[in-house]
XYZ file of C-alpha atoms in Angstrom:
348
model
C -0.654 -10.972 20.459
C -3.712 -10.692 18.254
C -2.734 -11.927 14.773
C -4.833 -9.250 13.059
C -3.086 -6.506 14.990
C 0.279 -8.123 14.162
C -0.559 -8.132 10.472
C -1.585 -4.474 10.524
C 1.663 -3.572 12.248
C 3.765 -5.648 9.860
C 2.319 -4.254 6.632
C 2.979 -0.712 7.785
C 6.418 -1.661 9.041
C 7.199 -3.256 5.659
C 6.284 -0.060 3.861
C 8.415 2.072 6.231
C 11.433 -0.231 5.952
C 11.221 -0.336 2.141
C 10.886 3.418 1.937
C 13.987 3.962 4.096
C 15.833 1.254 2.147
C 15.039 2.993 -1.106
C 16.565 6.203 0.244
C 19.641 4.308 1.386
C 20.182 2.709 -2.020
C 19.764 6.010 -3.767
C 22.176 7.589 -1.357
C 24.674 4.804 -2.026
C 24.364 5.458 -5.779
C 24.905 9.176 -5.285
C 27.834 8.681 -2.912
C 29.650 5.506 -3.998
C 32.531 6.256 -1.652
C 30.356 5.252 1.338
C 30.289 1.446 1.177
C 28.353 1.238 4.444
C 25.244 2.470 2.625
C 25.287 -0.557 0.311
C 25.478 -2.971 3.220
C 22.750 -1.027 5.062
C 20.510 -1.267 1.952
C 20.984 -5.045 1.760
C 20.103 -5.316 5.450
C 16.982 -3.240 4.885
C 15.802 -5.515 2.052
C 16.426 -8.565 4.215
C 14.411 -7.019 7.089
C 11.554 -6.150 4.728
C 11.601 -9.696 3.365
C 11.438 -11.074 6.908
C 8.597 -8.733 7.908
C 6.504 -9.759 4.875
C 7.248 -13.441 5.454
C 6.111 -13.071 9.067
C 2.935 -11.257 7.908
C 2.092 -14.019 5.473
C 2.837 -16.641 8.121
C 0.511 -14.939 10.607
C -2.137 -14.738 7.903
C -1.730 -18.453 7.178
C -2.188 -19.317 10.872
C -5.222 -17.028 11.251
C -7.077 -18.084 8.089
C -6.008 -21.722 8.006
C -5.007 -21.707 4.329
C -2.046 -20.518 2.230
C -2.364 -16.703 2.009
C -2.912 -16.261 -1.753
C -6.674 -16.057 -2.017
C -7.209 -12.295 -2.538
C -5.456 -9.239 -3.946
C -4.019 -8.037 -0.620
C -2.318 -11.335 0.048
C -1.018 -11.741 -3.446
C 0.421 -8.238 -3.514
C 2.423 -8.877 -0.354
C 3.506 -12.271 -1.709
C 4.633 -10.503 -4.891
C 6.642 -8.006 -2.847
C 8.170 -10.820 -0.844
C 9.179 -12.480 -4.112
C 10.689 -9.252 -5.452
C 12.771 -8.734 -2.316
C 13.891 -12.408 -2.415
C 14.897 -12.163 -6.082
C 16.675 -8.898 -5.313
C 18.741 -10.522 -2.570
C 19.625 -13.458 -4.862
C 20.659 -11.150 -7.690
C 22.645 -8.864 -5.404
C 24.455 -11.756 -3.811
C 25.236 -13.346 -7.145
C 26.544 -10.189 -8.811
C 28.005 -8.370 -5.812
C 26.401 -5.264 -7.199
C 24.364 -2.752 -5.141
C 22.855 -1.301 -8.320
C 19.920 -3.718 -8.270
C 18.363 -2.065 -5.215
C 18.334 1.365 -6.828
C 15.672 0.118 -9.240
C 13.854 -2.642 -7.333
C 13.176 -0.903 -4.031
C 10.859 1.782 -5.497
C 8.713 -0.927 -7.115
C 8.564 -3.046 -3.961
C 7.766 0.012 -1.853
C 5.017 1.121 -4.283
C 3.342 -2.325 -4.267
C 3.424 -2.389 -0.481
C 1.926 1.096 -0.268
C -0.839 0.130 -2.679
C -1.696 -2.981 -0.686
C -1.550 -1.471 2.786
C -2.823 2.068 2.172
C -5.097 1.930 -0.904
C -7.049 -1.307 -0.900
C -10.435 -1.246 0.854
C -10.515 -2.911 4.270
C -12.941 -5.523 2.946
C -10.254 -6.698 0.519
C -7.616 -6.800 3.212
C -9.512 -9.088 5.581
C -9.265 -12.873 5.333
C -12.402 -14.659 4.264
C -13.323 -18.349 3.901
C -12.244 -19.933 0.633
C -14.739 -20.630 -2.135
C -15.060 -24.343 -2.960
C -12.919 -24.100 -6.141
C -9.975 -22.734 -4.127
C -10.046 -25.483 -1.508
C -7.277 -27.431 -3.146
C -3.530 -28.035 -2.749
C -3.175 -26.510 -6.229
C -3.755 -23.074 -4.615
C -0.254 -23.256 -3.174
C 1.350 -25.108 -6.051
C -0.001 -23.011 -8.905
C -0.403 -19.532 -7.489
C 2.852 -19.424 -5.552
C 4.909 -20.459 -8.604
C 3.108 -17.922 -10.790
C 3.730 -15.117 -8.269
C 7.408 -16.038 -8.012
C 7.680 -15.997 -11.796
C 6.038 -12.557 -11.861
C 8.548 -11.364 -9.258
C 11.559 -12.541 -11.273
C 10.226 -11.291 -14.586
C 9.394 -7.915 -13.084
C 12.865 -7.493 -11.558
C 14.511 -8.531 -14.833
C 12.328 -6.148 -16.817
C 12.942 -3.275 -14.405
C 16.693 -3.701 -14.931
C 16.189 -3.761 -18.695
C 14.375 -0.445 -18.437
C 17.266 0.858 -16.319
C 19.630 -0.302 -19.049
C 17.739 1.799 -21.619
C 17.875 4.802 -19.307
C 21.612 4.466 -18.666
C 22.434 4.036 -22.347
C 19.956 6.768 -23.326
C 18.360 4.344 -25.757
C 21.499 4.082 -27.886
C 22.358 0.903 -29.708
C 25.738 0.136 -28.148
C 27.682 -3.084 -28.558
C 28.124 -5.246 -25.451
C 30.728 -7.986 -25.398
C 30.321 -10.856 -22.947
C 27.182 -9.433 -21.322
C 25.597 -12.898 -21.202
C 28.537 -14.647 -19.543
C 29.466 -12.413 -16.635
C 30.460 -8.978 -15.483
C 33.552 -7.427 -13.961
C 35.324 -6.562 -17.173
C 36.725 -3.319 -18.478
C 36.433 -1.634 -21.830
C 39.026 -0.179 -24.168
C 38.247 2.750 -26.415
C 37.160 0.220 -29.048
C 34.508 -1.124 -26.635
C 36.090 -4.580 -26.423
C 35.107 -5.987 -23.023
C 37.727 -8.141 -21.301
C 36.927 -10.610 -18.526
C 38.314 -9.764 -15.133
C 40.430 -12.956 -15.086
C 41.872 -12.523 -18.572
C 45.678 -12.394 -18.663
C 45.979 -8.889 -20.063
C 47.822 -6.099 -18.289
C 48.732 -3.559 -20.966
C 46.682 -2.097 -23.743
C 47.744 0.592 -26.159
C 45.095 1.904 -28.483
C 45.540 4.136 -31.483
C 42.360 5.261 -33.203
C 41.989 6.220 -36.813
C 38.572 6.992 -38.393
C 36.629 4.665 -36.119
C 39.299 1.895 -36.159
C 41.491 0.967 -33.259
C 44.776 -0.912 -33.049
C 45.242 -2.593 -29.669
C 48.520 -4.087 -28.476
C 48.075 -6.574 -25.651
C 50.831 -8.129 -23.550
C 50.422 -11.479 -21.733
C 51.481 -11.417 -18.112
C 52.746 -14.982 -18.180
C 55.040 -14.409 -21.143
C 56.506 -10.958 -21.541
C 57.914 -11.801 -24.950
C 54.474 -12.440 -26.428
C 52.564 -9.540 -27.919
C 49.261 -9.665 -29.774
C 48.002 -6.944 -32.066
C 44.232 -6.834 -32.742
C 42.340 -4.570 -35.127
C 39.074 -3.385 -33.681
C 36.747 -1.745 -36.192
C 34.033 0.412 -34.688
C 30.785 1.112 -36.497
C 29.628 4.711 -36.871
C 26.955 4.053 -34.242
C 29.560 2.731 -31.785
C 31.819 5.658 -32.530
C 28.967 8.057 -31.774
C 28.215 6.198 -28.557
C 31.887 6.477 -27.622
C 31.623 10.236 -27.692
C 28.440 10.350 -25.555
C 28.696 7.531 -22.987
C 31.409 7.440 -20.379
C 33.245 4.228 -19.443
C 31.358 4.262 -16.136
C 28.016 4.264 -17.971
C 29.176 1.454 -20.226
C 30.248 -0.672 -17.282
C 26.925 0.027 -15.538
C 25.003 -0.825 -18.704
C 26.839 -4.129 -19.130
C 26.097 -5.045 -15.502
C 22.429 -4.229 -15.829
C 22.133 -6.141 -19.100
C 23.754 -9.211 -17.581
C 21.674 -9.246 -14.417
C 18.451 -8.653 -16.353
C 19.180 -11.565 -18.704
C 19.949 -13.969 -15.858
C 16.868 -13.055 -13.787
C 14.516 -13.345 -16.739
C 16.138 -16.705 -17.419
C 15.113 -17.694 -13.891
C 11.570 -16.378 -14.108
C 10.632 -17.900 -17.472
C 10.825 -21.581 -16.355
C 8.773 -20.711 -13.269
C 6.147 -19.087 -15.502
C 6.044 -22.219 -17.666
C 5.631 -24.526 -14.645
C 2.960 -22.220 -13.206
C 0.906 -22.208 -16.431
C 1.064 -26.004 -16.698
C 0.028 -26.376 -13.030
C -2.828 -23.927 -13.601
C -4.094 -25.987 -16.532
C -4.119 -29.127 -14.431
C -5.944 -27.357 -11.614
C -8.468 -25.841 -14.076
C -9.265 -29.318 -15.403
C -9.778 -30.562 -11.846
C -11.962 -27.592 -10.829
C -13.824 -26.702 -14.024
C -13.397 -29.732 -16.279
C -11.234 -28.010 -18.896
C -7.472 -27.452 -19.178
C -7.860 -24.183 -21.108
C -10.957 -22.003 -21.478
C -9.483 -18.785 -22.913
C -10.297 -16.883 -19.768
C -8.793 -13.333 -19.936
C -6.221 -14.309 -17.295
C -5.212 -17.420 -19.247
C -4.972 -15.468 -22.488
C -2.691 -12.848 -20.981
C -0.598 -15.479 -19.268
C -0.012 -16.998 -22.701
C 0.888 -13.537 -24.105
C 3.360 -13.032 -21.252
C 4.921 -16.402 -21.947
C 5.270 -15.586 -25.652
C 6.879 -12.205 -24.993
C 9.579 -13.609 -22.720
C 10.013 -16.709 -24.926
C 10.737 -14.299 -27.774
C 13.211 -12.413 -25.555
C 15.154 -15.571 -24.636
C 14.996 -16.886 -28.188
C 16.371 -13.615 -29.542
C 19.251 -13.619 -27.086
C 20.165 -17.293 -27.175
C 19.663 -18.225 -30.825
C 19.677 -14.925 -32.667
C 22.463 -13.303 -30.673
C 20.609 -10.117 -29.819
C 22.187 -7.899 -27.214
C 21.904 -4.337 -26.004
C 18.930 -2.158 -26.924
C 16.669 -4.534 -28.865
C 16.241 -7.230 -26.210
C 16.002 -4.541 -23.535
C 13.036 -2.980 -25.372
C 11.431 -6.422 -25.608
C 11.930 -6.997 -21.877
C 10.595 -3.531 -21.060
C 7.423 -4.308 -22.990
C 7.248 -7.538 -21.000
C 7.086 -5.461 -17.787
C 3.853 -3.859 -18.991
C 2.475 -7.222 -20.125
C 3.175 -8.820 -16.748
C 1.292 -6.041 -14.951
C -1.679 -6.369 -17.324
C -1.698 -10.130 -16.793
C -1.394 -9.907 -13.018
C -3.370 -6.803 -12.046
C -5.134 -5.292 -15.037
C -7.081 -8.392 -15.985
C -7.976 -9.096 -12.361
C -9.329 -5.610 -11.630
C -10.837 -4.594 -14.942
C -11.756 -7.804 -16.694
C -14.556 -10.254 -16.068
C -13.548 -13.845 -15.742
C -12.789 -16.727 -13.450
C -9.728 -14.937 -12.015
C -11.226 -11.445 -11.471
C -11.080 -9.728 -8.102
C -13.895 -7.376 -9.151
C -12.743 -4.156 -7.506
C -13.650 -1.727 -10.303
C -16.250 -3.851 -12.153
C-alpha cells in the first residue's frame, strides 16, 4: 500500500475513533450503571493510540527520519502522548473519569492537524541541516511527552475546579491515593483503614466521630473534627459523590504533573545541548526557549506549593490550570505567531 494513502487514511480514522470514544466516555459518565461503556472507552483510546503510532511509523519509513520535523507530525505525536498518558493514568487509578476530560482535547488536536492545516504543512519534506541530528529524536520527543503529561494533568485540575464549583474545600490524603470515603466532617479515610462504624453528631460546625476497630471490638476512639465556616458551607452545597470525584481528580492531576515535570526538565537540558551543537550557544533567549522556561517555572511552583507548602484543593488547581494555557502558548502560540528559531511560520 502507498504510505501516503495509508497516512491519510489513518489520520482520518484516528479522528473518527477519538470522536466515538469521547461519546462513549460521556455516555459512561451519564450512565454509570453500564460498566461496558467504560471498557469500550478504554479500548477506543487504545485503538486511537495504535492508529497514531502506525501513522507516525509509516511517516518515519516514508521520510527516513523521526517524524517530528513539522507541525502536523508534532500534533499527532502530541495526541499519541496524550492517549498514552491517559491509558497509564486510567490503569493506575482504575478510574474511567480521565477519559471524560482527555478525549475531547485529543480529538480536537487530531481534527486541527488532519482537517485544518494546509496540505503543504502536512507533507513530509527534507530536513534542514540543523535538524539532521540524533538530538531531533532525543530532545523533541521528550519535550512532546512532557507537554502531553502536563496537559493531561492540567485538564484534570480544570475539571477539579468545575466539579467543586471553585470552592475552597479541604481534601485529606489527596496526594497519597484514592478510594476513601468521607464523613460529614470531610475526614477522608483510606480504603484499607480498619474502620467499620462511624457515628457523627454535628454542633455548630463541629463533629464528634466515634470509630470502632474491626480487629478489637472493645476499642473505641472518639475524635473531634472541627469544620471551618468555608468547609461547612461546602458541606451544604457539594454532595459526597462530588467530593469523591474531586479527590480523585486532584490526586490523578498531581501524579501526572509529577510525571511530566521531570520530562520537561530533561527536554530543556537536551535542547540546550543541541542548541550549542547547532548554533554555538546553550541559551539564546529565543521566544520558544523563554516560554519553555516560563512553563518550567509555573509547574515548579505548583510542585513546590504542594510538596513543601502543603497546598491542596483550589489554589494548586488554579496554578495548574494556568499552566495549561502556558503550555499551549509555549508549544503552539510561539511557533505560529512568533518569529524565532522554532517558528513554523503559518500566520507570520
